[in-house]
mmCIF file of C-alpha atoms in Angstrom:
data_model
loop_
_atom_site.group_PDB
_atom_site.id
_atom_site.type_symbol
_atom_site.label_atom_id
_atom_site.label_comp_id
_atom_site.label_asym_id
_atom_site.label_seq_id
_atom_site.Cartn_x
_atom_site.Cartn_y
_atom_site.Cartn_z
ATOM 1 C CA UNK A 26 84.442 117.451 109.196
ATOM 2 C CA UNK A 27 83.708 116.939 105.483
ATOM 3 C CA UNK A 28 87.168 115.852 104.237
ATOM 4 C CA UNK A 29 87.131 115.376 100.448
ATOM 5 C CA UNK A 30 83.793 116.033 98.727
ATOM 6 C CA UNK A 31 83.066 114.944 95.157
ATOM 7 C CA UNK A 32 80.073 115.823 93.012
ATOM 8 C CA UNK A 33 78.130 114.426 91.290
ATOM 9 C CA UNK A 34 77.904 110.841 92.602
ATOM 10 C CA UNK A 35 76.620 109.451 89.297
ATOM 11 C CA UNK A 36 76.467 110.737 85.749
ATOM 12 C CA UNK A 37 75.595 109.372 82.336
ATOM 13 C CA UNK A 38 77.070 111.160 79.317
ATOM 14 C CA UNK A 39 76.614 110.705 75.618
ATOM 15 C CA UNK A 40 79.689 110.334 73.425
ATOM 16 C CA UNK A 41 81.149 113.738 72.619
ATOM 17 C CA UNK A 42 79.560 115.574 75.548
ATOM 18 C CA UNK A 43 81.663 117.374 78.112
ATOM 19 C CA UNK A 44 81.434 117.690 81.867
ATOM 20 C CA UNK A 45 83.345 118.737 84.963
ATOM 21 C CA UNK A 46 83.778 116.526 87.996
ATOM 22 C CA UNK A 47 84.019 118.643 91.101
ATOM 23 C CA UNK A 48 86.338 118.007 94.034
ATOM 24 C CA UNK A 49 86.791 120.074 97.174
ATOM 25 C CA UNK A 50 88.721 119.451 100.385
ATOM 26 C CA UNK A 51 88.545 121.353 103.668
ATOM 27 C CA UNK A 52 91.699 119.984 105.317
ATOM 28 C CA UNK A 53 94.055 122.637 103.913
ATOM 29 C CA UNK A 54 95.972 119.940 102.052
ATOM 30 C CA UNK A 55 98.458 121.152 99.471
ATOM 31 C CA UNK A 56 98.468 118.016 97.335
ATOM 32 C CA UNK A 57 95.474 116.787 95.373
ATOM 33 C CA UNK A 58 95.007 113.907 92.929
ATOM 34 C CA UNK A 59 92.551 112.445 90.467
ATOM 35 C CA UNK A 60 92.396 108.678 90.027
ATOM 36 C CA UNK A 61 90.203 106.426 87.917
ATOM 37 C CA UNK A 62 89.207 102.926 88.965
ATOM 38 C CA UNK A 63 88.288 100.425 86.287
ATOM 39 C CA UNK A 64 86.750 97.012 87.126
ATOM 40 C CA UNK A 65 89.407 94.468 88.104
ATOM 41 C CA UNK A 66 92.160 97.065 87.877
ATOM 42 C CA UNK A 67 93.976 99.160 90.412
ATOM 43 C CA UNK A 68 93.576 102.893 90.573
ATOM 44 C CA UNK A 69 95.372 104.870 87.875
ATOM 45 C CA UNK A 70 96.598 108.418 88.464
ATOM 46 C CA UNK A 71 95.183 110.914 85.960
ATOM 47 C CA UNK A 72 96.510 114.273 87.202
ATOM 48 C CA UNK A 73 97.894 115.698 90.388
ATOM 49 C CA UNK A 74 98.608 119.102 91.895
ATOM 50 C CA UNK A 75 101.149 120.174 94.501
ATOM 51 C CA UNK A 76 99.514 123.517 95.180
ATOM 52 C CA UNK A 77 97.335 126.276 93.767
ATOM 53 C CA UNK A 78 98.355 127.064 90.194
ATOM 54 C CA UNK A 79 100.495 123.923 89.767
ATOM 55 C CA UNK A 80 99.289 120.756 88.045
ATOM 56 C CA UNK A 81 101.014 117.824 86.355
ATOM 57 C CA UNK A 82 100.127 114.717 84.382
ATOM 58 C CA UNK A 83 99.887 111.288 85.902
ATOM 59 C CA UNK A 84 99.786 107.913 84.134
ATOM 60 C CA UNK A 85 96.606 108.350 82.079
ATOM 61 C CA UNK A 86 95.999 112.078 81.375
ATOM 62 C CA UNK A 87 94.729 111.851 77.773
ATOM 63 C CA UNK A 88 91.191 113.145 77.371
ATOM 64 C CA UNK A 89 91.212 115.076 80.652
ATOM 65 C CA UNK A 90 92.141 118.526 81.901
ATOM 66 C CA UNK A 91 92.475 119.987 85.381
ATOM 67 C CA UNK A 92 92.910 123.342 87.050
ATOM 68 C CA UNK A 93 93.821 124.367 90.575
ATOM 69 C CA UNK A 94 92.910 128.002 91.206
ATOM 70 C CA UNK A 95 92.496 127.550 94.975
ATOM 71 C CA UNK A 96 93.916 125.204 97.613
ATOM 72 C CA UNK A 97 90.454 123.731 98.221
ATOM 73 C CA UNK A 98 89.230 122.912 94.712
ATOM 74 C CA UNK A 99 90.572 120.601 91.998
ATOM 75 C CA UNK A 100 88.027 120.065 89.200
ATOM 76 C CA UNK A 101 88.533 117.465 86.455
ATOM 77 C CA UNK A 102 87.245 118.294 82.969
ATOM 78 C CA UNK A 103 86.276 115.831 80.246
ATOM 79 C CA UNK A 104 86.004 117.687 76.944
ATOM 80 C CA UNK A 105 84.837 115.029 74.450
ATOM 81 C CA UNK A 106 83.552 112.033 76.379
ATOM 82 C CA UNK A 107 84.393 108.597 74.993
ATOM 83 C CA UNK A 108 83.206 105.120 76.105
ATOM 84 C CA UNK A 109 86.768 104.396 77.309
ATOM 85 C CA UNK A 110 86.220 107.040 79.989
ATOM 86 C CA UNK A 111 83.475 104.999 81.634
ATOM 87 C CA UNK A 112 84.907 104.489 85.101
ATOM 88 C CA UNK A 113 84.709 105.449 88.742
ATOM 89 C CA UNK A 114 86.668 108.622 89.459
ATOM 90 C CA UNK A 115 88.215 109.351 92.830
ATOM 91 C CA UNK A 116 89.652 112.609 94.037
ATOM 92 C CA UNK A 117 92.184 112.460 96.879
ATOM 93 C CA UNK A 118 94.370 114.800 98.895
ATOM 94 C CA UNK A 119 97.418 114.607 101.150
ATOM 95 C CA UNK A 120 98.958 117.069 103.554
ATOM 96 C CA UNK A 121 102.466 116.285 102.263
ATOM 97 C CA UNK A 122 103.628 113.933 99.528
ATOM 98 C CA UNK A 123 101.950 110.486 99.468
ATOM 99 C CA UNK A 124 105.041 108.770 100.862
ATOM 100 C CA UNK A 125 104.665 110.713 104.122
ATOM 101 C CA UNK A 126 100.929 111.350 104.316
ATOM 102 C CA UNK A 127 97.980 109.023 103.797
ATOM 103 C CA UNK A 128 95.752 109.640 100.800
ATOM 104 C CA UNK A 129 92.304 110.958 101.826
ATOM 105 C CA UNK A 130 89.747 109.940 99.207
ATOM 106 C CA UNK A 131 86.336 111.251 98.300
ATOM 107 C CA UNK A 132 83.444 108.837 97.781
ATOM 108 C CA UNK A 133 83.827 108.783 94.024
ATOM 109 C CA UNK A 134 81.882 109.698 90.888
ATOM 110 C CA UNK A 135 80.551 106.846 88.752
ATOM 111 C CA UNK A 136 80.578 107.970 85.122
ATOM 112 C CA UNK A 137 79.033 106.084 82.217
ATOM 113 C CA UNK A 138 79.608 107.205 78.623
ATOM 114 C CA UNK A 139 77.258 105.690 76.031
ATOM 115 C CA UNK B 19 108.403 99.272 86.219
ATOM 116 C CA UNK B 20 106.859 99.231 89.666
ATOM 117 C CA UNK B 21 103.828 97.005 90.189
ATOM 118 C CA UNK B 22 101.637 95.354 92.805
ATOM 119 C CA UNK B 23 99.982 91.948 92.477
ATOM 120 C CA UNK B 24 97.191 90.840 94.781
ATOM 121 C CA UNK B 25 95.323 87.587 95.062
ATOM 122 C CA UNK B 26 92.115 87.577 93.095
ATOM 123 C CA UNK B 27 88.835 87.635 94.902
ATOM 124 C CA UNK B 28 86.278 87.410 96.011
ATOM 125 C CA UNK B 29 87.302 85.854 99.290
ATOM 126 C CA UNK B 30 84.355 84.516 101.287
ATOM 127 C CA UNK B 31 84.800 83.668 104.972
ATOM 128 C CA UNK B 32 82.624 82.918 107.940
ATOM 129 C CA UNK B 33 82.722 85.255 110.914
ATOM 130 C CA UNK B 34 85.693 84.622 113.251
ATOM 131 C CA UNK B 35 87.713 82.909 110.491
ATOM 132 C CA UNK B 36 91.378 83.762 109.840
ATOM 133 C CA UNK B 37 92.058 86.068 106.926
ATOM 134 C CA UNK B 38 95.077 86.259 104.642
ATOM 135 C CA UNK B 39 95.166 88.396 101.508
ATOM 136 C CA UNK B 40 98.390 87.964 99.568
ATOM 137 C CA UNK B 41 100.264 90.903 98.078
ATOM 138 C CA UNK B 42 103.600 90.897 96.261
ATOM 139 C CA UNK B 43 105.359 93.817 94.661
ATOM 140 C CA UNK B 44 108.032 94.761 92.150
ATOM 141 C CA UNK B 45 109.845 98.027 92.767
ATOM 142 C CA UNK B 46 113.115 99.792 92.230
ATOM 143 C CA UNK B 47 114.552 101.321 95.351
ATOM 144 C CA UNK B 48 112.925 100.978 98.757
ATOM 145 C CA UNK B 49 109.184 101.519 98.578
ATOM 146 C CA UNK B 50 106.763 102.243 101.369
ATOM 147 C CA UNK B 51 103.907 99.739 101.401
ATOM 148 C CA UNK B 52 100.269 100.338 102.227
ATOM 149 C CA UNK B 53 96.941 98.594 102.639
ATOM 150 C CA UNK B 54 93.858 100.656 101.837
ATOM 151 C CA UNK B 55 90.265 99.534 102.455
ATOM 152 C CA UNK B 56 87.145 100.562 100.539
ATOM 153 C CA UNK B 57 83.793 100.007 102.220
ATOM 154 C CA UNK B 58 80.676 99.889 100.025
ATOM 155 C CA UNK B 59 79.820 103.279 98.545
ATOM 156 C CA UNK B 60 82.866 104.992 100.015
ATOM 157 C CA UNK B 61 86.316 106.074 98.951
ATOM 158 C CA UNK B 62 89.478 104.259 99.955
ATOM 159 C CA UNK B 63 90.963 104.858 103.376
ATOM 160 C CA UNK B 64 94.359 103.939 104.749
ATOM 161 C CA UNK B 65 94.293 100.784 106.859
ATOM 162 C CA UNK B 66 98.003 100.391 107.656
ATOM 163 C CA UNK B 67 101.472 101.074 106.299
ATOM 164 C CA UNK B 68 105.102 99.999 106.621
ATOM 165 C CA UNK B 69 108.065 102.051 105.489
ATOM 166 C CA UNK B 70 111.035 99.674 105.692
ATOM 167 C CA UNK B 71 111.956 96.015 105.653
ATOM 168 C CA UNK B 72 110.697 93.935 108.616
ATOM 169 C CA UNK B 73 108.347 96.721 109.749
ATOM 170 C CA UNK B 74 104.924 95.515 110.817
ATOM 171 C CA UNK B 75 101.950 97.747 110.195
ATOM 172 C CA UNK B 76 98.831 97.155 112.288
ATOM 173 C CA UNK B 77 95.386 98.677 112.761
ATOM 174 C CA UNK B 78 91.917 97.437 113.810
ATOM 175 C CA UNK B 79 93.244 93.888 114.299
ATOM 176 C CA UNK B 80 94.801 93.758 110.825
ATOM 177 C CA UNK B 81 98.544 93.240 110.393
ATOM 178 C CA UNK B 82 101.026 93.123 107.550
ATOM 179 C CA UNK B 83 104.808 92.678 107.612
ATOM 180 C CA UNK B 84 107.154 94.188 105.024
ATOM 181 C CA UNK B 85 109.193 91.234 103.717
ATOM 182 C CA UNK B 86 111.973 92.431 101.446
ATOM 183 C CA UNK B 87 113.374 88.964 100.805
ATOM 184 C CA UNK B 88 110.072 87.739 99.366
ATOM 185 C CA UNK B 89 108.870 91.188 98.166
ATOM 186 C CA UNK B 90 105.585 90.615 99.976
ATOM 187 C CA UNK B 91 103.192 92.494 102.260
ATOM 188 C CA UNK B 92 100.427 90.023 103.071
ATOM 189 C CA UNK B 93 97.413 91.258 105.048
ATOM 190 C CA UNK B 94 96.220 89.124 107.976
ATOM 191 C CA UNK B 95 93.530 89.229 110.619
ATOM 192 C CA UNK B 96 92.962 86.572 113.234
ATOM 193 C CA UNK B 97 89.170 86.775 113.475
ATOM 194 C CA UNK B 98 87.121 88.600 110.838
ATOM 195 C CA UNK B 99 83.754 90.245 111.423
ATOM 196 C CA UNK B 100 80.870 90.940 109.082
ATOM 197 C CA UNK B 101 81.823 94.618 109.257
ATOM 198 C CA UNK B 102 85.195 93.780 107.632
ATOM 199 C CA UNK B 103 83.424 93.061 104.330
ATOM 200 C CA UNK B 104 85.062 95.471 101.891
ATOM 201 C CA UNK B 105 87.589 95.700 99.058
ATOM 202 C CA UNK B 106 91.222 95.708 100.154
ATOM 203 C CA UNK B 107 93.964 97.335 98.059
ATOM 204 C CA UNK B 108 97.689 96.809 98.439
ATOM 205 C CA UNK B 109 99.780 99.760 97.272
ATOM 206 C CA UNK B 110 103.329 101.067 97.112
ATOM 207 C CA UNK B 111 105.095 104.379 96.743
ATOM 208 C CA UNK B 112 108.785 104.880 96.000
ATOM 209 C CA UNK B 113 108.878 108.591 96.740
ATOM 210 C CA UNK B 114 107.112 110.259 93.825
ATOM 211 C CA UNK B 115 103.546 111.466 93.512
ATOM 212 C CA UNK B 116 102.298 108.245 91.990
ATOM 213 C CA UNK B 117 101.072 105.563 94.362
ATOM 214 C CA UNK B 118 100.790 102.196 92.589
ATOM 215 C CA UNK B 119 97.695 100.191 93.536
ATOM 216 C CA UNK B 120 96.904 96.534 93.116
ATOM 217 C CA UNK B 121 93.616 95.469 91.537
ATOM 218 C CA UNK B 122 91.901 95.010 94.901
ATOM 219 C CA UNK B 123 90.543 91.930 96.670
ATOM 220 C CA UNK B 124 86.894 91.805 97.650
ATOM 221 C CA UNK B 125 86.175 90.180 101.016
ATOM 222 C CA UNK B 126 82.750 88.878 102.023
ATOM 223 C CA UNK B 127 82.238 87.806 105.628
ATOM 224 C CA UNK B 128 79.131 85.737 106.418
ATOM 225 C CA UNK B 129 77.463 85.767 109.823
#
């Protein structure tokens, strides 16, 4: 029972490089989310999706893009990496909205941009 | 806007000590309140929740009561174990897709 799987676990990028953080869930959850966790701060919502083909911005979407072509996958794209994007990124999913269903998190991707 | 404030850590306790982690919130409407726990190297997982005033959420010996009059949701456990060492996050949701998280409180339990 894998739950939410994120890859890679760690990555170091140079300024201006691009990369895709992968996220997959096998629970048939409709809702998926990307959060970032900065030291001493709570998690901030970057983007979310309520189903395949539907995505929307969260609190801090600038510098990121997402797509949701299948129910299982929700990749997060960084086009021009900046030091401000150094963070730990968590993907999560819920069966229904987060008021009614607990968030299921992956183990995170630690990204450093230098 | 909506927000969650938690006591700063780290909190260091000896095994079998009593634990309290304070959490207060600001929200419009009637939020649901949550405690999530993050063990080393893992993602967050739901520990307990409460959906209305005076509800008590409980799980694994942890408890928290939704206090509307003091806008608080303090986490308590009567006797902590080394395995409880983790980061604890208080959170709220008022019905949208955005769950608001506190900054987290790191707990160390010494044997």
